[in-house]
Every structure is written in C-alpha cells, then in structure tokens.
Short mmCIF file of C-alpha atoms and ligand atoms in Angstrom, two decimals:
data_model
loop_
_atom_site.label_atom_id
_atom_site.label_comp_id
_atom_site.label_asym_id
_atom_site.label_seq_id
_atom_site.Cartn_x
_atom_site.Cartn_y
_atom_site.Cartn_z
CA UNK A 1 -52.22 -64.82 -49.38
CA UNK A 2 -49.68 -61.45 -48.33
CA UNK A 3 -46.17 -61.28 -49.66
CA UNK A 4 -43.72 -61.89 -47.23
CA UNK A 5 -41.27 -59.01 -46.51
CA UNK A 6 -39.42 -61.65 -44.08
CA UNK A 7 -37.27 -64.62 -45.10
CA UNK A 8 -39.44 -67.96 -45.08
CA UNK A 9 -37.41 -70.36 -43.32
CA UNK A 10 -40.28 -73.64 -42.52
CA UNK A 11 -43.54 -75.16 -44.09
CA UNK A 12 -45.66 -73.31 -41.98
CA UNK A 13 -43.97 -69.57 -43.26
CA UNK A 14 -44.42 -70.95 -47.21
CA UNK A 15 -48.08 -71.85 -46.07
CA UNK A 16 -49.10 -68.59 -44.32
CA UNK A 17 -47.28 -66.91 -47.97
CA UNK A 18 -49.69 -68.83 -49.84
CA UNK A 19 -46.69 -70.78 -51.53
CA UNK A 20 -48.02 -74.42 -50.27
CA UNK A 21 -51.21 -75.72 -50.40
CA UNK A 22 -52.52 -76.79 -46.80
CA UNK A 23 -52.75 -80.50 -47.04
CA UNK A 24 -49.28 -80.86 -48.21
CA UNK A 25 -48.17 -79.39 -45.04
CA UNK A 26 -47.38 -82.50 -42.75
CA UNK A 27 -45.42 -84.09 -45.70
CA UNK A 28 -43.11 -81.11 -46.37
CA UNK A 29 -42.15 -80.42 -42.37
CA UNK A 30 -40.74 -83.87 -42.63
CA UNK A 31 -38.68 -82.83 -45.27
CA UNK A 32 -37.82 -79.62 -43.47
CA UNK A 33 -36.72 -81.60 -40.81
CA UNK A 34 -33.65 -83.23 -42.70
CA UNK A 35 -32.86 -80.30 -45.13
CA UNK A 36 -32.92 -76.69 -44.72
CA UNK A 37 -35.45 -74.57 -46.15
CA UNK A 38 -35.23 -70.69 -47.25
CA UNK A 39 -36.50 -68.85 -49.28
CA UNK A 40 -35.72 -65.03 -49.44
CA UNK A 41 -38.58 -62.44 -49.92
CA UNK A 42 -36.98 -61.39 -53.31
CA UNK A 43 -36.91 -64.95 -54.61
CA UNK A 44 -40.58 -65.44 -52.84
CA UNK A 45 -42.06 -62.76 -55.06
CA UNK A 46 -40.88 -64.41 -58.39
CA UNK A 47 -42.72 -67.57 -57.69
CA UNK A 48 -46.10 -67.63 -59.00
CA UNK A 49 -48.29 -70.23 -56.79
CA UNK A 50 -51.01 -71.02 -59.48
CA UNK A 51 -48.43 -72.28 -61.91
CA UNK A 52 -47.63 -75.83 -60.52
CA UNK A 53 -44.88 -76.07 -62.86
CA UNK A 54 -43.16 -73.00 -61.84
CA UNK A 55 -39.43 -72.82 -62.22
CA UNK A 56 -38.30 -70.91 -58.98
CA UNK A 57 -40.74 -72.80 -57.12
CA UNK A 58 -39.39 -75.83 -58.20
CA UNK A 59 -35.74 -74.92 -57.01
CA UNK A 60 -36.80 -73.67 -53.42
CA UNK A 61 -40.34 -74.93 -52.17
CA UNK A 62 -39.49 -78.77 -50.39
CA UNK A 63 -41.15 -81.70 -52.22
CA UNK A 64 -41.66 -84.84 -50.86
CA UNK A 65 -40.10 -86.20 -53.37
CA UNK A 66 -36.96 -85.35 -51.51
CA UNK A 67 -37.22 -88.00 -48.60
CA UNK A 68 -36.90 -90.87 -50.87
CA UNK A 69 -32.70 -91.53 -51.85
CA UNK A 70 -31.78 -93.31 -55.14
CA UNK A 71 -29.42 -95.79 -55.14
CA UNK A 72 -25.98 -94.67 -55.60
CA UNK A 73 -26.40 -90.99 -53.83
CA UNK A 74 -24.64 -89.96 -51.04
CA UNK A 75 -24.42 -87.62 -48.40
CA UNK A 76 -20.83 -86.45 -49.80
CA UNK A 77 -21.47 -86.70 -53.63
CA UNK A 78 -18.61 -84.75 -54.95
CA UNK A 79 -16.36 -86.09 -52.37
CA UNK A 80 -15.33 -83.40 -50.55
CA UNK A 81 -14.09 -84.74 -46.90
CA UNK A 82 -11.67 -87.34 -48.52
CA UNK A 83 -9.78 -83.71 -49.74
CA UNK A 84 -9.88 -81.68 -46.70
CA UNK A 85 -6.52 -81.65 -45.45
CA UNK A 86 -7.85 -78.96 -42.47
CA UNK A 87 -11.22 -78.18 -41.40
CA UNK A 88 -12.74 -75.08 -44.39
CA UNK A 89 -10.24 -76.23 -46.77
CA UNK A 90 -10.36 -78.47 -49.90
CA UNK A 91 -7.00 -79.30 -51.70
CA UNK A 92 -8.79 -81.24 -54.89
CA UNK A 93 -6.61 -79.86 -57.48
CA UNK A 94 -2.56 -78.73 -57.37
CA UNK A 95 -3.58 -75.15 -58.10
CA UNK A 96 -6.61 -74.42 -56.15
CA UNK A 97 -8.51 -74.57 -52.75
CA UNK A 98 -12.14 -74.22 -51.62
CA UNK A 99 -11.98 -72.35 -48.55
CA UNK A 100 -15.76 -72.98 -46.99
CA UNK A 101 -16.29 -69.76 -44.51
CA UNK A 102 -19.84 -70.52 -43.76
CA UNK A 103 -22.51 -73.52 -43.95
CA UNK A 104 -25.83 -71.00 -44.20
CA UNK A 105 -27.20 -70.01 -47.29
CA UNK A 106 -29.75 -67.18 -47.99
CA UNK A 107 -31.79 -69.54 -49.96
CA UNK A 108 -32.01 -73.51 -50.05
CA UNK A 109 -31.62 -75.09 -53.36
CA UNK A 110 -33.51 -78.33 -53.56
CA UNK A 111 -30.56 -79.84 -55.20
CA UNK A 112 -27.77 -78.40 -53.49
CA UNK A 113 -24.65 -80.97 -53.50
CA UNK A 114 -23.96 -80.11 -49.97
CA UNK A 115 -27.49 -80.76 -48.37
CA UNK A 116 -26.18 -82.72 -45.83
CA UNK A 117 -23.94 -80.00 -44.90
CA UNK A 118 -25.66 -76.36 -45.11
CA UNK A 119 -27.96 -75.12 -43.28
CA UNK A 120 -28.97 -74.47 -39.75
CA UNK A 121 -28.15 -76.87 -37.21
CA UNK A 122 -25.51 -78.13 -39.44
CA UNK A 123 -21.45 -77.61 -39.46
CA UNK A 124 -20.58 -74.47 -37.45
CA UNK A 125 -19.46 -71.37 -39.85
CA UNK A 126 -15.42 -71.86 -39.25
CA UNK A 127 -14.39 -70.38 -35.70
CA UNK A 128 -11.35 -67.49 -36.12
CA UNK A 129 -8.93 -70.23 -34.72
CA UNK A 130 -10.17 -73.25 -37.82
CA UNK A 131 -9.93 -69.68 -40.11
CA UNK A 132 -6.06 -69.01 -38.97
CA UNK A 133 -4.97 -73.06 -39.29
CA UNK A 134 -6.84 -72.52 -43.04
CA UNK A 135 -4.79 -69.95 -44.30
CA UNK A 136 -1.74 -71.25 -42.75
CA UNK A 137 -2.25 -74.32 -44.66
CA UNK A 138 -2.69 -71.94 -47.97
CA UNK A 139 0.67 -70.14 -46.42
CA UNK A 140 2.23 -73.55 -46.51
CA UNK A 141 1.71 -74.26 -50.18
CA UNK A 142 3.24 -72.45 -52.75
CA UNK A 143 1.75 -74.21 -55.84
CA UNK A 144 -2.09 -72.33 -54.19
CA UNK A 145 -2.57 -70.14 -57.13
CA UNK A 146 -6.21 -69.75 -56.54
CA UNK A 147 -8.72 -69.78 -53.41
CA UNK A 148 -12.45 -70.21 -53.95
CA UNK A 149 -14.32 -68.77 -51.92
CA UNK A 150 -17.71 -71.33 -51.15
CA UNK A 151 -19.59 -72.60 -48.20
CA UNK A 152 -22.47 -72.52 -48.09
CA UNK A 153 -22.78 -68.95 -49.70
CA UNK A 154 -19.85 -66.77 -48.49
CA UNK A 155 -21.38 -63.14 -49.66
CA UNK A 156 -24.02 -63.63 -46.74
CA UNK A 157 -21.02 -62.60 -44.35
CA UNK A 158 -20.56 -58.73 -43.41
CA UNK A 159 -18.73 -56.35 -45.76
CA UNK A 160 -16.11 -55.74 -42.31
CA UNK A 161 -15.59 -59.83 -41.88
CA UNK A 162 -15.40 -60.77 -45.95
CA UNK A 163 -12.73 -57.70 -45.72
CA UNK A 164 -10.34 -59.13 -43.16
CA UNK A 165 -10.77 -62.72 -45.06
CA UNK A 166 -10.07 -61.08 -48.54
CA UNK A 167 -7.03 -59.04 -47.38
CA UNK A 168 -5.54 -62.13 -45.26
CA UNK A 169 -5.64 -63.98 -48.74
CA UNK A 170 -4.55 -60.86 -50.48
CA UNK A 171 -1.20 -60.83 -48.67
CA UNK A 172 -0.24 -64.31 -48.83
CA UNK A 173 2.07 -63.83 -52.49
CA UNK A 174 1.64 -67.00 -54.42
CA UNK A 175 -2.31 -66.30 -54.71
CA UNK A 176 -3.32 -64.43 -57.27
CA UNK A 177 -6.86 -65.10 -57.47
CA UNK A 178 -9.83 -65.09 -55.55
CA UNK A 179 -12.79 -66.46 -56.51
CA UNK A 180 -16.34 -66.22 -54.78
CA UNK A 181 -19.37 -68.42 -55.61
CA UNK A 182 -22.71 -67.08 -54.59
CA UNK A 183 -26.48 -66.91 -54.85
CA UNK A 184 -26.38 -64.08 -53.59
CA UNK A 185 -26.82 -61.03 -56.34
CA UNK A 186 -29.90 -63.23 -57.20
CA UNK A 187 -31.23 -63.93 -53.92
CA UNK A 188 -30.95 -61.06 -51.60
CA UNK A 189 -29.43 -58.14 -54.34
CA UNK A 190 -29.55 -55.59 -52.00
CA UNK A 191 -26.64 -57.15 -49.79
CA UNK A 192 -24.38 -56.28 -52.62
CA UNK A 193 -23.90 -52.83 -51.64
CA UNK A 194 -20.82 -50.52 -51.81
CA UNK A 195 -19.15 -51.62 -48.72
CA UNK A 196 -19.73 -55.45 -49.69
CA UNK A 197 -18.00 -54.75 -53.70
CA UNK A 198 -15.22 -52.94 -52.07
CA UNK A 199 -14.42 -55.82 -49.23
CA UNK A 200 -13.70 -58.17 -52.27
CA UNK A 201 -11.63 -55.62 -54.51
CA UNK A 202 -7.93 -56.10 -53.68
CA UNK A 203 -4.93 -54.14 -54.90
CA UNK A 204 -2.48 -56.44 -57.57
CA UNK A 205 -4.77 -59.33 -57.22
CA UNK A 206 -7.85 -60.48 -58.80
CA UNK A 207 -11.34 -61.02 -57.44
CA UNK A 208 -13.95 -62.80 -59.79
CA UNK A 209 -17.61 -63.83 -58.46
CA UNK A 210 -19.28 -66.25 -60.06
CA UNK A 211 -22.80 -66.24 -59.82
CA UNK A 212 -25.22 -69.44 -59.47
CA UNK A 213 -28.34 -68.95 -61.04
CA UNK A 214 -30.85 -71.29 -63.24
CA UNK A 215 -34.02 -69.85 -64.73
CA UNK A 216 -33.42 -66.49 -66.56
CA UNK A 217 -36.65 -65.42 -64.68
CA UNK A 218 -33.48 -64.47 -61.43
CA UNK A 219 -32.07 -62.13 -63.26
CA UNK A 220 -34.33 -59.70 -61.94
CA UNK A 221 -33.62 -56.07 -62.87
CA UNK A 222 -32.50 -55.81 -59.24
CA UNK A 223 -30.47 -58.55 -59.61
CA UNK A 224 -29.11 -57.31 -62.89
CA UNK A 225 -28.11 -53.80 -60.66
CA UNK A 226 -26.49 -56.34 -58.67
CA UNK A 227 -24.01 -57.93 -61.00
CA UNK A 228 -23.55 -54.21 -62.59
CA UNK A 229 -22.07 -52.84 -59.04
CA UNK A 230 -19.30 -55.77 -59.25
CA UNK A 231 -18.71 -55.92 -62.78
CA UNK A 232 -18.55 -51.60 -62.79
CA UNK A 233 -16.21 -52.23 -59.92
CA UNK A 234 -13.76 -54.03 -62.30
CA UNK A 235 -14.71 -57.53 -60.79
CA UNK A 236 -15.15 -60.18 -63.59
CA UNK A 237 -18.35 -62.23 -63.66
CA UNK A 238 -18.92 -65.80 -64.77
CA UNK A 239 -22.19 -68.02 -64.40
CA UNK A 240 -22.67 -71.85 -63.03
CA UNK A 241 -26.03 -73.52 -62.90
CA UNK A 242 -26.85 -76.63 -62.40
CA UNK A 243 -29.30 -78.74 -65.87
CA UNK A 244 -32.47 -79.40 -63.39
CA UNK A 245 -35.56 -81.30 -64.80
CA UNK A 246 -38.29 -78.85 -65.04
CA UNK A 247 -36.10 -75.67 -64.42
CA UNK A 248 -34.32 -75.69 -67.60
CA UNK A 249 -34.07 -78.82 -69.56
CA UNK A 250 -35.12 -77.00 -72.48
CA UNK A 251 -33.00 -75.56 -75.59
CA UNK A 252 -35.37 -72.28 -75.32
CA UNK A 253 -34.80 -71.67 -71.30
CA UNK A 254 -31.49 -72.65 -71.17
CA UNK A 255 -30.30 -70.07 -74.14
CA UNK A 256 -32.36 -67.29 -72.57
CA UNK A 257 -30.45 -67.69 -69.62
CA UNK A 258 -27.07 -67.73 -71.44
CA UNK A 259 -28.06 -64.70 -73.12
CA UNK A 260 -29.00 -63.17 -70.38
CA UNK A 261 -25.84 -64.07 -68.41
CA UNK A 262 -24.12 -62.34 -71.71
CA UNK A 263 -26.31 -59.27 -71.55
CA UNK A 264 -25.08 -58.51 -67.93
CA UNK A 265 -21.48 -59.26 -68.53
CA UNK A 266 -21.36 -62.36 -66.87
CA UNK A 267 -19.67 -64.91 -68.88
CA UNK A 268 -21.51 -68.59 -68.99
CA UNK A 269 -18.70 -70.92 -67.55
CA UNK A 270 -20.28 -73.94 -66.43
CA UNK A 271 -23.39 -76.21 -66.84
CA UNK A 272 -22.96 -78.76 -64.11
CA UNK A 273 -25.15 -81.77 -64.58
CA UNK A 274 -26.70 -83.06 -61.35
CA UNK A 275 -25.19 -84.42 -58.34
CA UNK A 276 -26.06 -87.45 -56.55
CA UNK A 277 -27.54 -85.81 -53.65
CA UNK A 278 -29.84 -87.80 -51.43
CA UNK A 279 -33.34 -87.02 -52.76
CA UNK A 280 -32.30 -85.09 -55.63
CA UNK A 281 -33.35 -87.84 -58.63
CA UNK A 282 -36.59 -85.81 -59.37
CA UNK A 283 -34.50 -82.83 -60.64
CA UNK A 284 -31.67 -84.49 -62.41
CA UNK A 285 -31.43 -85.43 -65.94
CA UNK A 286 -30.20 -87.90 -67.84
CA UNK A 287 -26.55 -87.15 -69.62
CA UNK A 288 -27.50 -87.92 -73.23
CA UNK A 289 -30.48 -85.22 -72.63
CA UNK A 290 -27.57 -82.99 -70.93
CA UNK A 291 -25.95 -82.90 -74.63
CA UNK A 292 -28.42 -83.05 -77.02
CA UNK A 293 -29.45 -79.50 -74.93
CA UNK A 294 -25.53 -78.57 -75.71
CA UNK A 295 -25.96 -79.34 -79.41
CA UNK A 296 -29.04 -77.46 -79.13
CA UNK A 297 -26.82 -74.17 -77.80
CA UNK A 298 -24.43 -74.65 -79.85
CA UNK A 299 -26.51 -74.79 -83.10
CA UNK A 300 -28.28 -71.54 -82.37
CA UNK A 301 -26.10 -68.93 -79.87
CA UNK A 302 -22.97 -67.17 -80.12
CA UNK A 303 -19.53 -68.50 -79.05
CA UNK A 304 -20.02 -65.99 -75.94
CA UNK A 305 -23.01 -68.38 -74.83
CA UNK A 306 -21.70 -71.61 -74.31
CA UNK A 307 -21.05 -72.59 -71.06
CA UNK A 308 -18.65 -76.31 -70.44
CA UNK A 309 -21.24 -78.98 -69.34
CA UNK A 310 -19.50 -80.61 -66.10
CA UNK A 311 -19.92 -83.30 -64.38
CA UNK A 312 -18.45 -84.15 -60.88
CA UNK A 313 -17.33 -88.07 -60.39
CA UNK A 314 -18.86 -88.63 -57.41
CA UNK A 315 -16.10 -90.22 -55.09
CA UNK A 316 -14.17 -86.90 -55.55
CA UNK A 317 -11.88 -87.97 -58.32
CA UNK A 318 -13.08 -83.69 -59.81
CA UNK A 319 -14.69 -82.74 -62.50
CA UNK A 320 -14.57 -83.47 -66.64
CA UNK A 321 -16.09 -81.86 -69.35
CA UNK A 322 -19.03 -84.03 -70.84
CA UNK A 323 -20.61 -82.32 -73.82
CA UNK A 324 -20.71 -83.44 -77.09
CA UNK A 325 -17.69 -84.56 -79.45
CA UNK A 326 -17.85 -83.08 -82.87
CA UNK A 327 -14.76 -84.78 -84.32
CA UNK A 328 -13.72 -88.64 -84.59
CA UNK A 329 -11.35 -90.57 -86.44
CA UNK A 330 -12.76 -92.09 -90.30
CA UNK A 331 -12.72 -95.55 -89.78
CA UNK A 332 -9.49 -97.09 -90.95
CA UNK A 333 -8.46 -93.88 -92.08
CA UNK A 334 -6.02 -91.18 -90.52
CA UNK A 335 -8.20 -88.00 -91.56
CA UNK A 336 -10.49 -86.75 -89.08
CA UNK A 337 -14.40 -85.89 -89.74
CA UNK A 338 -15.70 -82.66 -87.92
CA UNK A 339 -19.11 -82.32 -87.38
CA UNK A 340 -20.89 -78.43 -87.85
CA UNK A 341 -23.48 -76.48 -86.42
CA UNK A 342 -25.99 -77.82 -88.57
CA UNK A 343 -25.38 -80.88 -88.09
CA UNK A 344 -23.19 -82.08 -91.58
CA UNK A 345 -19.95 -83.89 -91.47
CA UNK A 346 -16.73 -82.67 -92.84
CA UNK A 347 -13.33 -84.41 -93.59
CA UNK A 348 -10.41 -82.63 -92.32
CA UNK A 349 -6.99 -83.96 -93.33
CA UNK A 350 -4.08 -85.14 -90.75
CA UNK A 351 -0.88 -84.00 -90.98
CA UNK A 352 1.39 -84.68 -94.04
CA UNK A 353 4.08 -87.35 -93.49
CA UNK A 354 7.34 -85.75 -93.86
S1 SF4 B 1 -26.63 -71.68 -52.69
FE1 SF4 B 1 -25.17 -73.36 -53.16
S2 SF4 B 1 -24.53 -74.19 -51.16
FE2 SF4 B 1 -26.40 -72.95 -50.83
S3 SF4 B 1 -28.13 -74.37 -50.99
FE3 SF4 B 1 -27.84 -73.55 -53.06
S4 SF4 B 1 -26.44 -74.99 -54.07
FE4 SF4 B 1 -26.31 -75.39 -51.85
#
C-alpha cells in the first residue's frame, strides 16, 4: 500500500491506496457509478485500513450497502426544489437563503442529503448569468437578512471568485450576514490560506463559517490551524454534524467532538439526525437513540457543548429541534415538573393567580 498525495476520486484509486480490499472492487464501482466518490489525501491518511470499523472510513469509502433505497427516501429529502424560486437559490425561511455556488465537493460523504445532486457529472456549478438572476432575486427581497453560503462545498472555489461573490452580497444593504458551510478546514486545510480568510471578511457585515465535521479524529492539528486562521481573522465558528451509526452514536465520541469543537473556538450548533437519502439507512439512527445520546451530553459537558439536535421534515416543511423535553405539566395539576442533569424530578410552581 503507498499513501496517496493525489485526491482518490474511483474504486480503483481507493484500491491501488490500499483502502479497499480487492474482491470488493466490482461491487463498489457500481456504487461509484450513481454517487460521487472523493476522498482527499488529508482525509486518506486518517483512515486506518486494518480497522474495519473505522470512523473516517466509514464516512468516505462507498459500501454496497448504498445501492439498496429504504422506503420512504428520496432523491430530494429535505425538499429543496419545491423552494427554489431561481436556479442557486433557496427561499425556505422569511429571513434567509441558501445560495448553492457549486455542486463539487472535496470529499464525498456517504450520507450527504444532496447525493443526487453533487458531484461530477451532476448540476453545473451556477454560470455568471444564473449567479446575477440569484442575487437580483436577494436584491428584490428586503426581509433577506441572511445568505448561506452551500452547494456542494463553496470554500473549494478560488480566493479571487469567493471575493467577487462575498462583496456582491456585501453591498446589497438589507444582508447582514453571510454564512458559509464547508468541509473544507477538515478536508483539504491547506486551501484556507490568507487570500481565501480575507475573500470572506467584509467591512460592516458579518461572515461566520460553519464547519461540518463528525469524528473528533478531523480535527487534525492541521485542521485545527485551519479554523485558527478564520477565527484569528475575527470570523465566528460554529459546528454541524450529522448522528451517523458507527461514526458517533456514542455518548464518549460524540462529547469528544463537542469538546473539541469548544477547544478550537468553534461553537457546537447543530446535531442533525439523518436524512432520508437513497441508500443512506445503514448510517442513520433511530430518534429515541438520537436523545438518549443528548441526555447523555447534557448529563456530563458544559453548557458550551451542546449542540440543538435537528431534524429536517423531509418534504421541505424545515427543520425542528428534537431533543429531549425536561419539563411537563403534573397531571391534573398547574405546576410544572423539571427534570435535572441527573436525572431527578423537580416541581416548579406556575404563576400566582392575581
Ligand atoms: S460536504 Fe456536504 S454537500 Fe458535500 S458530500 Fe458532504 S454532506 Fe454532501
């Protein structure tokens, strides 16, 4: 087996990097042929291949598993097309947009919600005309008081062309925020370089990035330079990652990676539980498992740890909050009961009739 210094982007690549065995070879180019697979050489080096089990492995390398669809997933899962008033825009909620740039990645997830969407030989990245019609539609609507920056994974753009989008955004007046979403400090660190951290800073508006990552094991101490060069640069960070089966369905992996998030000054935001992607039930979990896992971080980290577990209704009615209660009505009673960390249950009183 050599270490690849180039990105892996089919079954044979992974094979030749010693990442696949050779009989599973003819079963993962069929899945390669309906999803896109890549894997960059900094992610490639944090698998290890003699742990079958192994949690970056299990986010990147194909598995047959994937060419067998569930009932009730779908192509679309979190119902983005039903939104899009223009081509690279989604108008979900009054106060924000997803404006998706590009449809390439610099890694595959296995799970990824938009499967059917990224990826070579997929949507086109949007042309400079379907750009100008995007953020004349953002022109058009004052209540746009945030524009998320998504794709596919927008930070894999040049430092010169994220510029020119950032600054167009920057000088329409009712947004105020920018927001990026990206693998990328995780999966190819070295992109974020000076030029790239300066494209997204913008004068008397604010740029946050929030990162997607799953397995503490990403936060590589390249990675961690990474997210230092925004966050020095004044650019807020916050986390998402996605509960996966096998990745970090466990109290113990899922707080390292909050703390780790914490220890890098990226603030946990959201926990999304799995979407119904076509050939994604192998990595999803159930909900119940989803809170008792939230119980379980809440029980044992700080207040700075706790991300919102999400869920996304698949028809693209957005998403709700789905962690665990801790307060219900007595029965027949107007108090309240609150429940603790640990676990006990406490009466608290309602307000006093006047
Ligand atoms: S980085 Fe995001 S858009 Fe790209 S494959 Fe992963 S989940 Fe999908």
């Amino acid at each position: 087996m050599t270490r690849s210094t180039a990105v892996l982007r089919d079954p044979a690549a992974l094979l030749a990097a010693g990442l696949i065995p050779p009989e599973r070879l003819g079963e993962l180019q069929q899945v390669a042929a309906r999803y896109a697979v890549s894997l960059t050489p900094h992610m490639a080096a944090l698998i290890d291949p003699s742990d079958p089990h192994d949690p970056i492995a299990r986010q990147f390398l194909p598995d047959a598993a994937e060419l067998w669809s569930r009932e009730g997933e779908t192509p679309d899962p979190i119902g983005d097309d039903s939104h899009s008033p223009v081509e690279g825009i989604v108008h979900r909620y009054p106060d924000r947009v997803l404006l998706k740039l590009v449809h390439v990645c610099p890694v595959y997830c296995r799970f990824c919600f938009r499967r059917e969407m990224v990826g070579p030989g997929r949507r086109q990245s949007l042309s400079s005309t379907a750009l100008e019609v995007a953020l004349d539609y953002i022109r058009a609507h004052p209540e746009i008081w945030e524009v998320i920056l998504t794709g596919g994974d927008p930070l894999i753009l040049s430092p010169r062309r994220l510029r020119e989008v950032v600054r167009a955004l920057g000088a329409i007046e009712h947004v105020q925020i920018i927001r990026v979403h990206t693998r990328v400090p995780v999966a190819a660190p070295d992109r974020i370089s000076a030029a790239l951290v300066r494209a997204l800073k913008l004068r008397g508006k604010s740029t946050y990035v929030v990162l997607h990552a799953n397995h503490p094991r990403e936060l590589t101490e390249n990675a961690r330079a990474a997210c230092a060069r925004l966050v020095d640069a004044g650019i807020p960070m916050l986390s998402q990652s996605v509960l996966l089966r096998g990745v970090n369905d466990d109290a113990e992996t899922l707080g390292a990676l909050m703390r780790v998030f914490v220890e890098n000054r990226i603030k946990p935001y959201y926990l999304h539980h799995g979407d119904l992607a076509p050939g994604t039930a192998h990595l999803r979990t159930g909900i119940d498992e989803g809170q008792a896992l939230m119980r379980a971080l809440q029980g044992r980290l700080s207040g700075l740890c706790q991300p919102t577990y999400v869920l996304d209704i698949p028809g693209g009615h957005g998403k709700s909050p789905i962690g665990p209660s801790y307060i219900s009505r007595r029965s027949s009673r107007a108090e309240f009961e609150v429940e603790d960390f640990n676990g006990q249950r406490h009466a608290y009183p309602p307000l006093p009739s006047s």
